[in-house]
Tab-separated table of C-alpha atoms and ligand atoms in Angstrom:
chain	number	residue	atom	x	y	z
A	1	UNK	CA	-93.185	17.319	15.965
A	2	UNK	CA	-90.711	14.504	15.740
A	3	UNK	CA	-90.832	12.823	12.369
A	4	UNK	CA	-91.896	9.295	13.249
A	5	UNK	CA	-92.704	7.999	9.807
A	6	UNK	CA	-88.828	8.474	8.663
A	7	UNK	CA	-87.703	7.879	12.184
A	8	UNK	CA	-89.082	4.259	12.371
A	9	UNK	CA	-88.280	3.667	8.510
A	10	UNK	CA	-84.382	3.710	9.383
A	11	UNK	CA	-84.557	2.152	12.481
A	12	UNK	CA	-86.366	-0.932	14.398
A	13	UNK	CA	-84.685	-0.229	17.859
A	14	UNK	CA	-86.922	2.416	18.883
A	15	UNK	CA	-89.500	2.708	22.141
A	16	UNK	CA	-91.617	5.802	22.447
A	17	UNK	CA	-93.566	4.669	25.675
A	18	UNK	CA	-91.503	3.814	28.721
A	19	UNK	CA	-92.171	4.136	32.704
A	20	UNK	CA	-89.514	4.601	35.669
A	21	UNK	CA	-90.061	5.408	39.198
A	22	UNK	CA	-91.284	8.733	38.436
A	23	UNK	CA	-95.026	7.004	38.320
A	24	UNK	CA	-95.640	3.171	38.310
A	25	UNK	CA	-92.268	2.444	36.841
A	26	UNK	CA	-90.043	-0.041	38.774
A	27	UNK	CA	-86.516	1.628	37.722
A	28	UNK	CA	-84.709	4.879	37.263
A	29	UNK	CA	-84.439	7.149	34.442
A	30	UNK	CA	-80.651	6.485	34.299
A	31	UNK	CA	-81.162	2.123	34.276
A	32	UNK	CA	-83.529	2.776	31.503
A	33	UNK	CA	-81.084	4.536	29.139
A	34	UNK	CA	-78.632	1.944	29.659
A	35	UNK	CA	-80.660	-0.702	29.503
A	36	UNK	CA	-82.118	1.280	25.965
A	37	UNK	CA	-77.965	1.638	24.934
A	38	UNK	CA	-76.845	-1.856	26.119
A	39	UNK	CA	-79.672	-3.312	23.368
A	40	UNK	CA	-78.613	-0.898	20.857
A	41	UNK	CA	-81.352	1.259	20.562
A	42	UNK	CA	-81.200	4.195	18.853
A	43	UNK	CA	-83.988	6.256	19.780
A	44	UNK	CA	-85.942	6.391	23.335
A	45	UNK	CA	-88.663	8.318	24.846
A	46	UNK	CA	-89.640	8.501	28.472
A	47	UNK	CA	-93.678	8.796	28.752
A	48	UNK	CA	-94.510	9.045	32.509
A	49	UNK	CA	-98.141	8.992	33.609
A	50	UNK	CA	-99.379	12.333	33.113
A	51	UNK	CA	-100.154	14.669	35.931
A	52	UNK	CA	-103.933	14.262	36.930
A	53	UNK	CA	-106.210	16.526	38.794
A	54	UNK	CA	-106.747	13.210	41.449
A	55	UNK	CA	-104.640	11.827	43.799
A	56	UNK	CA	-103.450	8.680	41.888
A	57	UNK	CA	-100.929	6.189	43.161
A	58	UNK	CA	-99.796	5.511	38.937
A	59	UNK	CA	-99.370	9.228	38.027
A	60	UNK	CA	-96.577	11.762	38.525
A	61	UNK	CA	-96.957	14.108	41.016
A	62	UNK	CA	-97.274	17.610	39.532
A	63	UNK	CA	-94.786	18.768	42.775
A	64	UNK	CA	-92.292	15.836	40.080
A	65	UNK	CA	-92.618	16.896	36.949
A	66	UNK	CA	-89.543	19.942	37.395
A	67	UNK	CA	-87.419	16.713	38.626
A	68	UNK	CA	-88.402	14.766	35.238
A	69	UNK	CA	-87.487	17.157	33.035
A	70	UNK	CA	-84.187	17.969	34.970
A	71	UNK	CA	-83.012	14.849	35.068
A	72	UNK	CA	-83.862	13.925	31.617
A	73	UNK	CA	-81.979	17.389	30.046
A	74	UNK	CA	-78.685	15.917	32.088
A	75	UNK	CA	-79.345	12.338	30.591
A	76	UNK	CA	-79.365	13.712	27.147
A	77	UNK	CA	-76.833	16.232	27.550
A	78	UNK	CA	-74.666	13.125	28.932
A	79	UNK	CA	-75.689	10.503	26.474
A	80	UNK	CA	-76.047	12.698	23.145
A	81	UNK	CA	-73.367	10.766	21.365
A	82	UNK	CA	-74.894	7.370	22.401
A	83	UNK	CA	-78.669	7.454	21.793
A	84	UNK	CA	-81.786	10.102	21.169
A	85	UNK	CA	-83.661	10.829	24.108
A	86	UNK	CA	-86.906	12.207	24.365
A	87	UNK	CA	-89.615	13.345	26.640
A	88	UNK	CA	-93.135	12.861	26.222
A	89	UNK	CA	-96.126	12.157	29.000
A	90	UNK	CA	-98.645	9.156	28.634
A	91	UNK	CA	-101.343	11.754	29.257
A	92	UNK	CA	-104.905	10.793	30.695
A	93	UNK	CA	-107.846	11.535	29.313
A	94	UNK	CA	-110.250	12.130	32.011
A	95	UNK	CA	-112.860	14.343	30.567
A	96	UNK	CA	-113.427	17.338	28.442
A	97	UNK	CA	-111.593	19.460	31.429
A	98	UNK	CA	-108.881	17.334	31.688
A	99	UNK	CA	-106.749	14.959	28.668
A	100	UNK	CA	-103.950	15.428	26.448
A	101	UNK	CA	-105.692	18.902	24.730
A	102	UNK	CA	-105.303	20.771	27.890
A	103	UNK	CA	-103.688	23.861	27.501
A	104	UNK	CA	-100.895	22.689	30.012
A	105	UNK	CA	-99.175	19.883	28.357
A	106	UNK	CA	-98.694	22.732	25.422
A	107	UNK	CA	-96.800	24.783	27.839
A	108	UNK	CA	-93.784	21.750	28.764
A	109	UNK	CA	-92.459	21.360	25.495
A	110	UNK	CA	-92.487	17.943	25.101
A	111	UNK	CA	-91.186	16.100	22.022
A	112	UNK	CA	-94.270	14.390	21.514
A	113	UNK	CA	-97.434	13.433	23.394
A	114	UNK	CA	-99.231	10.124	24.213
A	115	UNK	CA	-102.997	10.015	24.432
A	116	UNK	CA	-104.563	7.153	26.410
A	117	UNK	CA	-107.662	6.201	28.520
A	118	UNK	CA	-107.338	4.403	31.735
A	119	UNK	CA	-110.014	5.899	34.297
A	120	UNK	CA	-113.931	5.156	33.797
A	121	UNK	CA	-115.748	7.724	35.621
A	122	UNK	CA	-118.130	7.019	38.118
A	123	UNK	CA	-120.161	8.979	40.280
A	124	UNK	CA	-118.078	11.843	40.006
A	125	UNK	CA	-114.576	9.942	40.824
A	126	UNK	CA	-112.347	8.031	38.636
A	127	UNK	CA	-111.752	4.282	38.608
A	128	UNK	CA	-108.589	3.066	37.112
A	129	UNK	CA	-109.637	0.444	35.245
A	130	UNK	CA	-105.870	-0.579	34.076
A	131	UNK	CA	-104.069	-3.399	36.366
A	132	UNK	CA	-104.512	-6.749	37.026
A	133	UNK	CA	-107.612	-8.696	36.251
A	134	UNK	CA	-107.663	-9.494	40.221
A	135	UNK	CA	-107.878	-5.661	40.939
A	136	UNK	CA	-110.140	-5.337	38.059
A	137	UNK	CA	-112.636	-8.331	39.077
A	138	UNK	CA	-113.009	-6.541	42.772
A	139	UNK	CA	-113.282	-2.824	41.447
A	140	UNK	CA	-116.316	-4.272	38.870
A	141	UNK	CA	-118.049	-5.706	42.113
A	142	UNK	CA	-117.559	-2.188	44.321
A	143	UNK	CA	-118.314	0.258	41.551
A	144	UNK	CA	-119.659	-1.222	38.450
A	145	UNK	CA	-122.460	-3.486	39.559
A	146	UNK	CA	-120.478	-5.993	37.413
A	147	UNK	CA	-122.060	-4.226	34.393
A	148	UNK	CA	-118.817	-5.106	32.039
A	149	UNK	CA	-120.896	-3.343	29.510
A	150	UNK	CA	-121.385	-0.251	30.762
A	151	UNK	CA	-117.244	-0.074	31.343
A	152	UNK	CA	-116.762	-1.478	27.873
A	153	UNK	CA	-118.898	1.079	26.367
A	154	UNK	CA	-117.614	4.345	28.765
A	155	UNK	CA	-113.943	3.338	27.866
A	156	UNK	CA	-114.789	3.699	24.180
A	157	UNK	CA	-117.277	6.733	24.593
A	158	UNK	CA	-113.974	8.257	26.423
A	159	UNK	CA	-111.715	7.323	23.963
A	160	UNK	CA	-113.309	8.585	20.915
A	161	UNK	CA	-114.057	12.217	23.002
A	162	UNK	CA	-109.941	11.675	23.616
A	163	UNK	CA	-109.670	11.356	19.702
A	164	UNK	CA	-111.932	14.322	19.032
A	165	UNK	CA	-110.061	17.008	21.479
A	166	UNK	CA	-107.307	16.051	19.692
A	167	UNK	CA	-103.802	17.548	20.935
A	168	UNK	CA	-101.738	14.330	20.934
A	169	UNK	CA	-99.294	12.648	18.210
A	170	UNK	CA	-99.818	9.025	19.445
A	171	UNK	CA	-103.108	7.051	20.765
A	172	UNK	CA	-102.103	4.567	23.236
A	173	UNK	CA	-103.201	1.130	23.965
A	174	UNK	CA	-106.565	2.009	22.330
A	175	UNK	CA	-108.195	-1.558	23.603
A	176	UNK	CA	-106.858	-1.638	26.913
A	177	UNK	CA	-109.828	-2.731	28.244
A	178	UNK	CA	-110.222	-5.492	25.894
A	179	UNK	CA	-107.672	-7.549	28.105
A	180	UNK	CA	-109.592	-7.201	31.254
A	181	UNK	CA	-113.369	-7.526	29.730
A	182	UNK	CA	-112.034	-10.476	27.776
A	183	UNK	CA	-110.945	-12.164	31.249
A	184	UNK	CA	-114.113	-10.950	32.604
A	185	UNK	CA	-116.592	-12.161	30.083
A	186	UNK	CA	-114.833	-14.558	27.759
A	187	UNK	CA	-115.708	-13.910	24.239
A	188	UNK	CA	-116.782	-10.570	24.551
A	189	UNK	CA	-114.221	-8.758	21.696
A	190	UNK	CA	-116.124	-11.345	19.448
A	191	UNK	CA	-119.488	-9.580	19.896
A	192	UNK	CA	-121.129	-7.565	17.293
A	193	UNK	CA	-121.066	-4.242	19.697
A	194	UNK	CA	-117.801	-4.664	20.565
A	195	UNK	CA	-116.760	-5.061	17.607
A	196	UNK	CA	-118.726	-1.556	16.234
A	197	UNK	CA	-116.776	0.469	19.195
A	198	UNK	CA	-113.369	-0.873	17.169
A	199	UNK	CA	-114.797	0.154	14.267
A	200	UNK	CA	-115.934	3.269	14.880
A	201	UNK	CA	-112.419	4.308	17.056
A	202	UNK	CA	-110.220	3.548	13.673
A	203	UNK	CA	-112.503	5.253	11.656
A	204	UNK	CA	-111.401	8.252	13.938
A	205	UNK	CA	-108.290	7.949	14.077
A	206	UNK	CA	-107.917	7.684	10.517
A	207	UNK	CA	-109.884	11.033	10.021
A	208	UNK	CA	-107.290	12.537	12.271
A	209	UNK	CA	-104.456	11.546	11.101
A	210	UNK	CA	-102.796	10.279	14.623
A	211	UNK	CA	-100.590	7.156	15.166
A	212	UNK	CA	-101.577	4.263	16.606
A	213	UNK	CA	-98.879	2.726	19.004
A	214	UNK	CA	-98.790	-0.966	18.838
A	215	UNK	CA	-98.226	-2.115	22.362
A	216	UNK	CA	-96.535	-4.888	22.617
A	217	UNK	CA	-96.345	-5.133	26.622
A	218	UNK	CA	-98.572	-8.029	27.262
A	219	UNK	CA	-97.383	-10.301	25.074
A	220	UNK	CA	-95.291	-12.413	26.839
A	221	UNK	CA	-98.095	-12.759	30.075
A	222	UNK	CA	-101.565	-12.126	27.962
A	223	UNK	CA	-100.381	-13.324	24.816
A	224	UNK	CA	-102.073	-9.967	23.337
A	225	UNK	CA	-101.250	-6.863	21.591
A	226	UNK	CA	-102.972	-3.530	22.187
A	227	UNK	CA	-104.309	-3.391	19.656
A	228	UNK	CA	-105.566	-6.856	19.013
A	229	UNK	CA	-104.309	-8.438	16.204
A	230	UNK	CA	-107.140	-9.411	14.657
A	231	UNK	CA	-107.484	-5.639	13.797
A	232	UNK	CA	-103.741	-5.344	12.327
A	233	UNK	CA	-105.400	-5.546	8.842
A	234	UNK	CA	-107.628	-2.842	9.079
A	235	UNK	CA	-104.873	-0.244	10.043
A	236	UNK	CA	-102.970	-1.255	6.852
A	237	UNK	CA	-106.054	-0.855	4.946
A	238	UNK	CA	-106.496	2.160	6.215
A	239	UNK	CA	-102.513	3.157	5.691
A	240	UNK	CA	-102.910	4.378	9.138
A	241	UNK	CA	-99.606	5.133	10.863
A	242	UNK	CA	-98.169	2.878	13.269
A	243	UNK	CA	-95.427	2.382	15.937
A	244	UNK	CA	-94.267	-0.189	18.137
A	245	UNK	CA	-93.694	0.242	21.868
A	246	UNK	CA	-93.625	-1.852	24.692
A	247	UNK	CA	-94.404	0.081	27.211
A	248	UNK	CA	-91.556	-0.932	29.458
A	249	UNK	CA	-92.283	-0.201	33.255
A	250	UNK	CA	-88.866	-2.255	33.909
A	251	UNK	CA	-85.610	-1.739	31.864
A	252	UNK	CA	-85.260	-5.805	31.064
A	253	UNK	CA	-88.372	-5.442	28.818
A	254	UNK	CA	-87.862	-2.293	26.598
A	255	UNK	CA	-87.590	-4.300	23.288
A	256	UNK	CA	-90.288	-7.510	25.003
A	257	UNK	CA	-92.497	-8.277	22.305
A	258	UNK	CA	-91.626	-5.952	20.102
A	259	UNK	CA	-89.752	-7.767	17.234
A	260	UNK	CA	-92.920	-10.186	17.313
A	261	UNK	CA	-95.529	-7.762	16.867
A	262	UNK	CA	-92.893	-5.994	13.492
A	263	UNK	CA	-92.647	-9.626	12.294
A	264	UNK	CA	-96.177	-10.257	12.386
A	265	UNK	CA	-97.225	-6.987	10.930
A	266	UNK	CA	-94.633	-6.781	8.077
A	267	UNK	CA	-95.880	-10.236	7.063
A	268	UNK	CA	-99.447	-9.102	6.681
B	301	ZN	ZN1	-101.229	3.100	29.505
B	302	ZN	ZN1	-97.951	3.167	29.713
């Protein structure tokens, strides 16, 4: 695996989770790496939305993923002298059939893999519970019962079985759903449960010894990081590793929040 703790010691311009137009990204692979080489980045990794065993307007088709890695061999063949390139997938975890320890994603060679939780399953489909809060508020009402609980506590039940089949490098976003249930039910990360699912998720990830990205993506519109801040000290307590991304779905905001969320956390 790619050494991210030396990696990220000798450089700040770095972004390990990235989409283009291969899923819900609004750009090409190309405008990303010279968007990532115009800011003087030094390392970047493209991290489509996994394949899924769903029909899912966010995820790369499986009939894509040839294409990905195609065009992404020519990119760094082309731009070896200018900037690392790497390729990765933001892989779903769906259930114990389906998530970033499926056999599959071993077979791609990736240089790394992302492990994140966006569906809540319900009645034997999948709700994407990522998005806007408008998308969110309507798919609470049609599936959910507006039981914010019961999504709060699935997304965190799904994580931790994510964190216990193992077979990625780097969690993503491992709130998410913080953003949305806090728009939902003001107050809600400031409850005693809520609070134990947090605990209990870093107390897993510190037994496995993954990274935790720090996704800086939302800062600028939901003043937030994933994860919230208010939990910053409690990875450095732990010494657990950490990265920065911002989760770029359009090449102007590769570096968007990041040299905040570094400031903030060096200054701990
Ligand atoms: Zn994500
Ligand atoms: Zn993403």
């Amino acid at each position: 695996m790619l050494n991210f703790k030396e990696l990220t010691q000798q450089t700040q311009l770095y972004n390990f989770h990235s989409h283009t137009q291969l899923c819900d990204g609004h750009a090409t692979m190309r405008d990303f790496v010279a968007a990532a080489i115009g800011q003087g980045f030094t390392d970047y990794g493209f991290s489509p939305h996994s394949p899924i065993p769903f029909d899912s307007p966010c995820n790369i088709k499986m009939e894509n993923v040839e294409n990905y890695f195609h065009e992404f061999e020519s990119l760094k063949e082309e731009f070896k002298n200018k900037i690392n390139l790497y390729k990765s997938f933001e892989i779903d975890y769906i259930d114990s059939s389906w998530g970033p320890s499926n056999p599959y994603f071993d077979t791609l060679n990736l240089d790394y893999k992302i492990g994140s939780v966006h569906f809540i399953p319900h009645n034997g489909t999948h709700i994407d519970t990522d998005g806007s809060f408008n998308n969110f508020k309507i798919k609470m009402e049609t599936f959910f019962n507006n039981d914010i609980r019961y999504v709060v506590d699935t997304f965190y039940r799904q994580t931790l079985e994510m964190i216990n089949a193992g077979g990625f490098d780097i969690i993503g976003h491992f709130d998410k759903i913080g953003q949305n249930a806090g728009y939902f039910q003001p107050g809600i990360e400031e409850e005693q449960w809520y609070a134990k699912w947090i605990d209990k998720v870093i107390t897993a990830i510190k037994d496995c010894n993954i990274i935790v990205e720090i996704n800086t993506k939302s800062l600028a519109q939901h003043h937030r990081f994933f994860p919230n801040e208010r939990y910053f000290h409690l990875l450095k307590k732990y010494a657990i590793p950490v990265i920065f991304n911002s989760d770029a779905h359009h090449p102007d905001l590769i570096n968007a929040g990041r040299p905040e969320a570094i400031s903030i956390y060096n200054n701990l």
